[in-house]
Short mmCIF file of C-alpha atoms and ligand atoms in Angstrom, two decimals:
data_model
loop_
_atom_site.label_atom_id
_atom_site.label_comp_id
_atom_site.label_asym_id
_atom_site.label_seq_id
_atom_site.Cartn_x
_atom_site.Cartn_y
_atom_site.Cartn_z
CA MET C 238 -18.24 5.47 -14.02
CA THR C 239 -18.25 2.92 -11.20
CA SER C 240 -18.65 3.92 -7.58
CA SER C 241 -15.69 1.88 -6.36
CA PRO C 242 -11.96 1.95 -7.12
CA CYS C 243 -10.21 -0.78 -9.15
CA ARG C 244 -10.07 -4.07 -7.19
CA LEU C 245 -6.42 -4.53 -8.10
CA CYS C 246 -4.71 -1.13 -8.33
CA GLY C 247 -7.16 1.21 -6.58
CA GLN C 248 -7.49 3.69 -9.44
CA PRO C 249 -10.97 5.04 -10.35
CA VAL C 250 -12.50 2.93 -13.14
CA SER C 251 -14.61 4.48 -15.91
CA ARG C 252 -14.08 2.56 -19.18
CA SER C 253 -17.02 0.32 -20.20
CA PHE C 254 -16.31 -3.26 -21.33
CA VAL C 255 -19.90 -4.46 -21.82
CA ASP C 256 -23.28 -3.42 -20.40
CA LEU C 257 -25.71 -6.35 -20.00
CA GLY C 258 -28.51 -4.24 -18.52
CA LEU C 259 -30.34 -5.11 -15.31
CA SER C 260 -30.21 -8.68 -14.00
CA PRO C 261 -31.08 -10.50 -10.75
CA LEU C 262 -28.38 -12.46 -8.90
CA ALA C 263 -27.74 -15.41 -11.20
CA ASN C 264 -27.89 -18.03 -8.44
CA SER C 265 -30.94 -16.71 -6.54
CA PHE C 266 -33.41 -19.35 -7.71
CA VAL C 267 -37.01 -18.48 -6.83
CA ARG C 268 -39.15 -20.78 -4.68
CA ALA C 269 -42.76 -21.42 -5.69
CA GLU C 270 -44.04 -19.68 -2.56
CA ASP C 271 -42.07 -16.53 -3.49
CA LEU C 272 -43.35 -16.19 -7.06
CA HIS C 273 -45.70 -13.35 -6.12
CA LYS C 274 -42.89 -11.36 -4.50
CA LYS C 275 -40.56 -8.84 -6.09
CA GLU C 276 -36.97 -9.64 -7.04
CA ALA C 277 -33.94 -7.36 -6.83
CA PHE C 278 -32.32 -6.47 -10.15
CA TYR C 279 -28.84 -4.94 -10.32
CA PRO C 280 -26.88 -3.33 -13.15
CA LEU C 281 -24.68 -5.93 -14.88
CA HIS C 282 -22.18 -3.51 -16.31
CA VAL C 283 -18.55 -4.57 -16.69
CA TYR C 284 -15.69 -2.09 -16.76
CA VAL C 285 -11.99 -2.32 -17.51
CA CYS C 286 -9.33 -0.45 -15.53
CA ASP C 287 -7.26 1.87 -17.74
CA ARG C 288 -4.19 1.40 -15.61
CA CYS C 289 -3.92 -2.35 -14.77
CA LEU C 290 -6.50 -3.69 -17.30
CA LEU C 291 -8.44 -5.72 -14.73
CA VAL C 292 -11.92 -6.40 -16.15
CA GLN C 293 -14.39 -5.96 -13.29
CA LEU C 294 -17.92 -5.30 -12.11
CA ASP C 295 -18.92 -2.44 -9.92
CA GLU C 296 -19.47 -3.38 -6.29
CA PHE C 297 -23.21 -3.62 -5.78
CA GLU C 298 -23.92 -5.99 -2.90
CA SER C 299 -21.97 -7.54 -0.04
CA PRO C 300 -20.50 -11.03 -0.58
CA GLU C 301 -22.18 -12.04 2.70
CA HIS C 302 -25.55 -11.44 1.05
CA ILE C 303 -24.66 -13.26 -2.16
CA PHE C 304 -23.09 -16.37 -0.68
CA SER C 305 -24.90 -16.98 2.61
CA ASP C 306 -27.36 -19.54 1.20
CA TYR C 307 -25.76 -20.55 -2.04
CA ALA C 308 -27.83 -22.93 -4.19
CA TYR C 309 -24.86 -24.10 -6.20
CA PHE C 310 -23.65 -27.54 -5.17
CA SER C 311 -20.72 -28.73 -7.21
CA SER C 312 -21.28 -32.47 -7.05
CA PHE C 313 -23.79 -32.99 -9.85
CA ALA C 314 -21.79 -33.05 -13.09
CA ASP C 315 -19.87 -36.19 -13.99
CA ALA C 316 -17.22 -34.48 -16.12
CA TRP C 317 -16.60 -31.93 -13.41
CA LEU C 318 -16.04 -34.59 -10.73
CA LYS C 319 -13.65 -36.45 -13.03
CA HIS C 320 -11.69 -33.22 -13.46
CA CYS C 321 -11.46 -32.89 -9.67
CA ARG C 322 -10.32 -36.47 -9.11
CA GLU C 323 -7.60 -36.11 -11.75
CA TYR C 324 -6.39 -32.93 -10.07
CA ALA C 325 -5.97 -34.69 -6.72
CA ASP C 326 -4.34 -37.74 -8.30
CA ARG C 327 -1.78 -35.52 -10.07
CA MET C 328 -1.01 -33.07 -7.26
CA VAL C 329 -0.16 -35.76 -4.69
CA PRO C 330 2.88 -37.13 -6.61
CA ARG C 331 3.84 -33.79 -8.22
CA LEU C 332 4.15 -32.04 -4.84
CA GLY C 333 5.16 -35.15 -2.88
CA LEU C 334 2.18 -34.86 -0.52
CA THR C 335 2.08 -37.34 2.40
CA ALA C 336 0.23 -37.95 5.67
CA ALA C 337 2.46 -35.20 7.13
CA SER C 338 1.29 -32.62 4.56
CA GLN C 339 -1.69 -30.28 4.66
CA VAL C 340 -4.02 -29.47 1.78
CA VAL C 341 -6.32 -26.47 2.21
CA GLU C 342 -9.03 -25.64 -0.26
CA ILE C 343 -10.52 -22.15 -0.41
CA ALA C 344 -14.26 -22.07 -1.19
CA SER C 345 -14.41 -25.82 -0.74
CA ASN C 346 -18.16 -26.04 -1.37
CA ASP C 347 -19.60 -29.45 -0.40
CA GLY C 348 -16.17 -31.10 -0.30
CA TYR C 349 -16.37 -32.29 -3.92
CA LEU C 350 -12.63 -31.71 -4.51
CA LEU C 351 -11.08 -32.47 -1.13
CA GLN C 352 -12.83 -35.87 -0.96
CA TYR C 353 -10.39 -37.08 -3.64
CA PHE C 354 -7.38 -36.42 -1.38
CA LYS C 355 -8.76 -38.71 1.33
CA PRO C 356 -7.78 -42.02 -0.39
CA HIS C 357 -4.20 -40.67 -0.57
CA GLY C 358 -4.15 -40.19 3.21
CA VAL C 359 -3.30 -36.48 2.96
CA PRO C 360 -4.84 -34.26 5.70
CA ILE C 361 -7.45 -31.86 4.28
CA LEU C 362 -9.20 -28.69 5.40
CA GLY C 363 -11.87 -26.73 3.57
CA VAL C 364 -12.65 -23.04 3.97
CA GLU C 365 -16.19 -22.25 2.83
CA PRO C 366 -18.31 -19.14 3.53
CA ALA C 367 -21.78 -20.62 2.89
CA GLU C 368 -22.87 -22.29 6.12
CA ASN C 369 -25.48 -24.60 4.57
CA VAL C 370 -22.95 -25.88 2.04
CA ALA C 371 -20.18 -26.31 4.62
CA LYS C 372 -22.56 -28.40 6.72
CA VAL C 373 -22.96 -30.88 3.85
CA ALA C 374 -19.16 -31.16 3.55
CA ILE C 375 -18.71 -31.79 7.28
CA GLU C 376 -21.39 -34.50 7.18
CA LYS C 377 -19.40 -36.13 4.35
CA GLY C 378 -16.28 -36.18 6.54
CA VAL C 379 -14.52 -33.16 5.03
CA PRO C 380 -13.36 -30.85 7.87
CA THR C 381 -14.54 -27.34 6.95
CA GLU C 382 -14.01 -23.89 8.43
CA VAL C 383 -16.99 -21.56 7.83
CA ALA C 384 -15.27 -18.32 6.79
CA PHE C 385 -14.47 -15.92 3.99
CA PHE C 386 -10.82 -16.31 3.07
CA GLY C 387 -8.34 -13.44 3.31
CA ALA C 388 -5.41 -12.29 5.41
CA ASP C 389 -7.42 -12.40 8.68
CA THR C 390 -8.65 -15.97 8.16
CA ALA C 391 -5.15 -17.07 7.12
CA ARG C 392 -3.68 -15.57 10.32
CA ALA C 393 -6.35 -17.25 12.45
CA LEU C 394 -5.61 -20.64 10.87
CA ARG C 395 -1.86 -20.09 11.22
CA ALA C 396 -2.34 -19.29 14.92
CA ARG C 397 -4.01 -22.71 15.30
CA GLY C 398 -1.01 -24.41 13.71
CA VAL C 399 -2.39 -24.84 10.17
CA ALA C 400 0.21 -24.29 7.43
CA ALA C 401 -0.42 -25.45 3.89
CA ASP C 402 1.75 -27.47 1.51
CA LEU C 403 -0.95 -27.03 -1.12
CA ILE C 404 -3.65 -24.38 -1.26
CA ALA C 405 -6.25 -25.00 -3.92
CA ALA C 406 -8.35 -22.02 -4.96
CA ASN C 407 -10.45 -23.16 -7.86
CA ASN C 408 -13.05 -20.86 -9.38
CA VAL C 409 -13.07 -18.55 -6.41
CA LEU C 410 -10.79 -15.65 -7.37
CA ALA C 411 -13.52 -14.13 -9.52
CA HIS C 412 -15.76 -13.93 -6.41
CA VAL C 413 -13.20 -12.08 -4.32
CA PRO C 414 -13.95 -8.43 -3.49
CA ARG C 415 -10.47 -7.55 -2.16
CA LEU C 416 -7.92 -9.27 -4.37
CA ARG C 417 -4.80 -8.12 -2.64
CA ASP C 418 -6.04 -9.18 0.78
CA PHE C 419 -6.91 -12.60 -0.64
CA ALA C 420 -3.43 -13.03 -2.17
CA GLU C 421 -1.95 -11.92 1.17
CA GLY C 422 -3.91 -14.76 2.74
CA PHE C 423 -2.09 -17.23 0.46
CA ARG C 424 1.26 -15.77 1.44
CA ILE C 425 0.46 -16.09 5.15
CA LEU C 426 -1.02 -19.61 5.09
CA LEU C 427 1.47 -21.22 2.68
CA LYS C 428 4.58 -23.02 3.96
CA PRO C 429 7.86 -21.66 2.53
CA GLU C 430 8.12 -24.61 0.12
CA GLY C 431 4.36 -24.78 -0.56
CA THR C 432 2.39 -24.29 -3.77
CA VAL C 433 -0.89 -22.52 -4.49
CA THR C 434 -2.95 -23.60 -7.49
CA ILE C 435 -5.64 -21.32 -8.80
CA GLU C 436 -8.19 -22.03 -11.46
CA VAL C 437 -9.91 -19.11 -13.17
CA PRO C 438 -11.90 -18.80 -16.37
CA HIS C 439 -9.50 -17.30 -18.91
CA LEU C 440 -10.35 -13.80 -20.13
CA LEU C 441 -8.61 -14.59 -23.43
CA ARG C 442 -11.25 -17.26 -24.13
CA LEU C 443 -14.13 -15.07 -22.91
CA VAL C 444 -13.16 -12.39 -25.42
CA ALA C 445 -12.16 -14.68 -28.31
CA GLU C 446 -15.20 -16.97 -27.94
CA ASN C 447 -17.83 -14.43 -26.99
CA GLN C 448 -18.56 -15.99 -23.59
CA PHE C 449 -20.40 -12.94 -22.27
CA ASP C 450 -22.89 -15.13 -20.37
CA THR C 451 -20.10 -16.13 -17.95
CA ILE C 452 -20.43 -12.57 -16.68
CA TYR C 453 -22.65 -12.38 -13.62
CA HIS C 454 -22.79 -10.45 -10.38
CA GLU C 455 -21.05 -13.15 -8.36
CA HIS C 456 -18.04 -12.84 -10.70
CA PHE C 457 -16.52 -9.53 -9.70
CA SER C 458 -13.34 -9.91 -11.81
CA TYR C 459 -12.23 -11.56 -15.10
CA PHE C 460 -8.57 -12.52 -15.38
CA SER C 461 -5.82 -12.58 -17.93
CA LEU C 462 -2.49 -14.10 -16.92
CA LEU C 463 -1.04 -10.62 -17.42
CA VAL C 464 -3.24 -9.31 -14.61
CA LEU C 465 -2.61 -12.32 -12.33
CA GLU C 466 1.12 -11.73 -12.70
CA GLN C 467 0.69 -8.18 -11.36
CA LEU C 468 -1.44 -9.43 -8.44
CA PHE C 469 1.06 -12.02 -7.21
CA THR C 470 4.15 -9.91 -7.80
CA ASP C 471 2.55 -7.28 -5.54
CA VAL C 472 2.48 -9.71 -2.57
CA GLY C 473 5.90 -11.30 -3.05
CA MET C 474 4.78 -14.42 -4.90
CA ARG C 475 5.53 -15.71 -8.37
CA ILE C 476 3.69 -17.66 -11.06
CA VAL C 477 5.88 -20.69 -11.86
CA ASP C 478 3.64 -22.70 -14.19
CA VAL C 479 0.31 -22.55 -16.00
CA GLU C 480 -1.95 -25.13 -17.62
CA GLU C 481 -4.89 -24.52 -19.93
CA LEU C 482 -8.05 -26.43 -18.99
CA TRP C 483 -11.35 -27.12 -20.72
CA THR C 484 -13.46 -26.17 -17.67
CA HIS C 485 -15.93 -23.26 -17.81
CA GLY C 486 -15.30 -22.75 -21.51
CA GLY C 487 -11.53 -22.49 -21.03
CA SER C 488 -9.71 -21.87 -17.78
CA LEU C 489 -6.19 -21.39 -16.52
CA ARG C 490 -4.63 -23.42 -13.71
CA VAL C 491 -1.90 -21.21 -12.32
CA PHE C 492 0.85 -22.51 -9.99
CA VAL C 493 2.14 -19.89 -7.54
CA ARG C 494 4.95 -20.06 -4.98
CA HIS C 495 6.73 -17.68 -2.63
CA ALA C 496 8.99 -15.55 -4.84
CA ALA C 497 11.98 -16.30 -2.61
CA GLN C 498 11.55 -20.07 -3.13
CA ALA C 499 10.22 -20.08 -6.68
CA ASP C 500 11.84 -21.91 -9.58
CA THR C 501 12.24 -20.33 -13.00
CA PRO C 502 8.78 -20.19 -14.63
CA THR C 503 8.09 -22.93 -17.19
CA PRO C 504 7.91 -22.02 -20.92
CA ALA C 505 4.10 -22.37 -20.66
CA VAL C 506 3.96 -19.10 -18.70
CA ALA C 507 5.73 -17.11 -21.43
CA ASP C 508 3.60 -18.86 -24.05
CA VAL C 509 0.25 -17.82 -22.53
CA LEU C 510 1.50 -14.29 -21.82
CA GLY C 511 2.69 -14.06 -25.44
CA ARG C 512 -0.70 -15.13 -26.82
CA GLU C 513 -2.49 -12.63 -24.59
CA ARG C 514 -0.28 -9.83 -25.93
CA GLN C 515 -0.86 -11.06 -29.47
CA ALA C 516 -4.64 -10.88 -28.87
CA GLY C 517 -4.17 -7.33 -27.61
CA LEU C 518 -5.08 -7.94 -23.96
CA ASP C 519 -2.19 -5.66 -22.97
CA ARG C 520 -3.84 -2.70 -24.78
CA VAL C 521 -6.97 -0.99 -23.55
CA GLU C 522 -8.36 -0.40 -27.10
CA THR C 523 -8.91 -4.17 -27.50
CA TYR C 524 -11.48 -4.09 -24.71
CA ASP C 525 -13.57 -1.44 -26.51
CA ARG C 526 -14.56 -3.88 -29.27
CA PHE C 527 -16.25 -6.59 -27.15
CA ALA C 528 -19.69 -5.01 -26.66
CA ALA C 529 -20.66 -5.08 -30.36
CA GLN C 530 -20.23 -8.84 -30.71
CA VAL C 531 -22.46 -9.39 -27.65
CA VAL C 532 -25.30 -7.44 -29.29
CA ARG C 533 -24.96 -9.61 -32.43
CA THR C 534 -25.43 -12.76 -30.31
CA LYS C 535 -28.53 -11.31 -28.65
CA CYS C 536 -30.05 -10.74 -32.08
CA ASP C 537 -29.28 -14.33 -33.13
CA VAL C 538 -30.79 -15.82 -29.95
CA LEU C 539 -33.95 -13.71 -30.28
CA ALA C 540 -34.28 -14.62 -33.95
CA PHE C 541 -34.13 -18.33 -33.08
CA PHE C 542 -36.81 -18.12 -30.38
CA VAL C 543 -39.12 -15.92 -32.45
CA GLU C 544 -38.85 -18.21 -35.45
CA ALA C 545 -39.45 -21.34 -33.34
CA ALA C 546 -42.51 -19.78 -31.66
CA ARG C 547 -44.01 -18.65 -34.97
CA ALA C 548 -43.53 -22.16 -36.41
CA GLY C 549 -45.30 -23.68 -33.37
CA LYS C 550 -42.16 -25.54 -32.23
CA ARG C 551 -41.60 -26.48 -28.61
CA VAL C 552 -38.32 -25.37 -27.02
CA VAL C 553 -37.20 -26.76 -23.65
CA GLY C 554 -33.99 -25.81 -21.85
CA TYR C 555 -31.29 -28.07 -20.48
CA GLY C 556 -29.44 -26.97 -17.36
CA ALA C 557 -29.89 -24.12 -14.90
CA PRO C 558 -26.37 -22.70 -14.61
CA ALA C 559 -25.62 -19.12 -13.60
CA LYS C 560 -24.53 -18.39 -17.16
CA GLY C 561 -27.96 -19.38 -18.45
CA ASN C 562 -29.55 -16.75 -16.26
CA THR C 563 -27.31 -14.03 -17.63
CA LEU C 564 -28.13 -15.08 -21.19
CA LEU C 565 -31.90 -15.41 -20.70
CA ASN C 566 -32.27 -12.16 -18.78
CA TYR C 567 -30.10 -10.19 -21.20
CA CYS C 568 -31.99 -11.58 -24.21
CA GLY C 569 -35.43 -11.31 -22.55
CA ILE C 570 -36.47 -14.97 -22.90
CA GLY C 571 -39.30 -16.13 -20.59
CA PRO C 572 -41.54 -19.21 -20.21
CA GLU C 573 -43.63 -17.98 -23.18
CA LEU C 574 -40.65 -18.90 -25.42
CA MET C 575 -38.98 -21.64 -23.36
CA ALA C 576 -41.61 -23.49 -21.33
CA PHE C 577 -39.21 -24.95 -18.77
CA THR C 578 -35.65 -26.11 -18.25
CA VAL C 579 -34.30 -29.23 -16.54
CA ASP C 580 -31.39 -29.81 -14.19
CA ARG C 581 -29.94 -32.86 -12.46
CA SER C 582 -29.46 -30.99 -9.19
CA PRO C 583 -32.37 -31.70 -6.82
CA HIS C 584 -31.57 -28.35 -5.15
CA LYS C 585 -32.72 -26.52 -8.28
CA GLN C 586 -35.66 -28.72 -9.31
CA GLY C 587 -39.02 -27.24 -8.34
CA ARG C 588 -37.58 -23.72 -8.28
CA PHE C 589 -37.75 -20.99 -10.92
CA LEU C 590 -34.95 -19.21 -12.77
CA PRO C 591 -34.26 -15.75 -11.32
CA GLY C 592 -35.74 -12.91 -13.36
CA THR C 593 -37.23 -14.98 -16.16
CA ARG C 594 -39.22 -17.26 -13.78
CA ILE C 595 -38.74 -20.25 -16.09
CA PRO C 596 -39.56 -23.45 -14.09
CA VAL C 597 -36.74 -25.94 -13.37
CA ARG C 598 -37.77 -29.60 -13.60
CA SER C 599 -36.01 -32.97 -13.72
CA PRO C 600 -34.41 -34.37 -16.92
CA ALA C 601 -37.12 -37.06 -17.11
CA ASP C 602 -39.68 -34.29 -17.73
CA LEU C 603 -37.73 -33.16 -20.79
CA LEU C 604 -38.02 -36.55 -22.45
CA ALA C 605 -41.72 -36.77 -21.56
CA ALA C 606 -42.37 -33.38 -23.22
CA ARG C 607 -40.83 -34.50 -26.56
CA PRO C 608 -39.50 -31.01 -27.46
CA ASP C 609 -38.50 -30.01 -30.99
CA PHE C 610 -35.45 -28.17 -29.63
CA VAL C 611 -33.33 -28.61 -26.49
CA PHE C 612 -31.61 -25.29 -25.72
CA ILE C 613 -28.35 -26.11 -23.92
CA LEU C 614 -27.56 -23.41 -21.37
CA PRO C 615 -24.29 -24.90 -19.96
CA TRP C 616 -22.72 -24.98 -23.46
CA ASN C 617 -19.37 -25.92 -21.86
CA LEU C 618 -20.91 -29.35 -21.00
CA ARG C 619 -22.50 -29.72 -24.41
CA ASP C 620 -20.97 -33.10 -25.36
CA GLU C 621 -21.98 -34.70 -22.08
CA ILE C 622 -25.55 -33.37 -22.38
CA VAL C 623 -25.99 -34.44 -26.00
CA GLU C 624 -24.90 -37.93 -24.99
CA GLN C 625 -27.32 -38.03 -22.02
CA MET C 626 -30.26 -36.68 -24.04
CA THR C 627 -29.64 -38.48 -27.32
CA ALA C 628 -33.15 -40.03 -27.01
CA ILE C 629 -34.64 -36.80 -28.44
CA ARG C 630 -33.34 -37.87 -31.88
CA ALA C 631 -36.11 -40.53 -31.87
CA TRP C 632 -38.73 -37.84 -32.65
CA GLY C 633 -36.43 -35.58 -34.67
CA GLY C 634 -35.51 -33.34 -31.74
CA ARG C 635 -32.48 -31.10 -32.17
CA PHE C 636 -30.00 -29.36 -29.87
CA VAL C 637 -29.25 -25.63 -29.79
CA VAL C 638 -26.21 -23.88 -28.30
CA PRO C 639 -26.00 -20.08 -28.06
CA ILE C 640 -22.21 -19.61 -27.62
CA PRO C 641 -19.76 -18.84 -29.31
CA THR C 642 -22.34 -18.39 -32.07
CA LEU C 643 -25.85 -19.80 -32.15
CA GLY C 644 -25.83 -23.32 -33.58
CA VAL C 645 -28.62 -25.89 -34.21
CA PHE C 646 -27.62 -29.53 -34.68
ZN1 LIG L 49 -6.59 -1.23 -11.92
#
């Protein structure tokens, strides 16, 4: 039983989806000078609402605490930046955006997405709650409002004359504690003819492909299109189109407009909804089966590390994503089994993974260590990483991915 009501419909929530035990905040990387201090661990137990079927975590900590000094900077993965540039290049002609339009991005991070609208001459504004991250964006020439988004922020912006032709909310909905208030914010800030695009990891893929490590405390909710439809209908908006993306192991890009102005939804909307029903996401019994497959993966991961250690093989990690921290903490893997991991982000190098205290170094250190196995934590970027690290083949090094099932290649 959770202590808080359902984030979407308000009903008490008591049905377990999966229990990943105790875990620290997945993005709270530990500094060397803090290694002797304690860390806070919180239950990582996911529930599903019997009534609206929103998959969600219990509320455990205020968003202000989680996001005030966020170590995640978006601008360090090539494939990710390409995805962002393509989005901007497509939205400008599709929505007819001009110098008289306004693009607003919610949770705009360091300006990694909005920067691609600048060459098109379209006015941009970011809304970002983490002050240190917003500062980086402003220094890069991306105007940024330091705030949590919701109805109040939308009203404040509206009062200053800001009204959006396009609101981009990519990979933020999962972090939102009050979903309805957030959707209200869209309704208030969006011009009558405007469009909101939202990107969320797709629950259908999480369930079908065993992506349990994408569960972490900063992700309060996990969305099907069925659930998103309920959310937007509730505030007088309508989903008019949906695209399926490769990002984060499989995401949805959902196009939303004011219901009064909306066109007939494209066939893609009915197609995704149909596949979700076929997979049983409209029936609560489906959600009861997920936990067992997660335990099977834990056994496979432990078996790999135990076998490698007993054979005297050296395993080094690649990447320090939030999902890696869920996986390593849930499976109980520490530096005794994986000596260190590497990451291209200088903000993570020199720190230690939360909970497991595995050191984070630079990719050059990986090559110098000549490991037998490179354990890829951001498995969604696996092709890019294998290409970057192909030099390990010279000494017979191999790659390992844990998800959807453990594979060595
Ligand atoms: Zn509910």
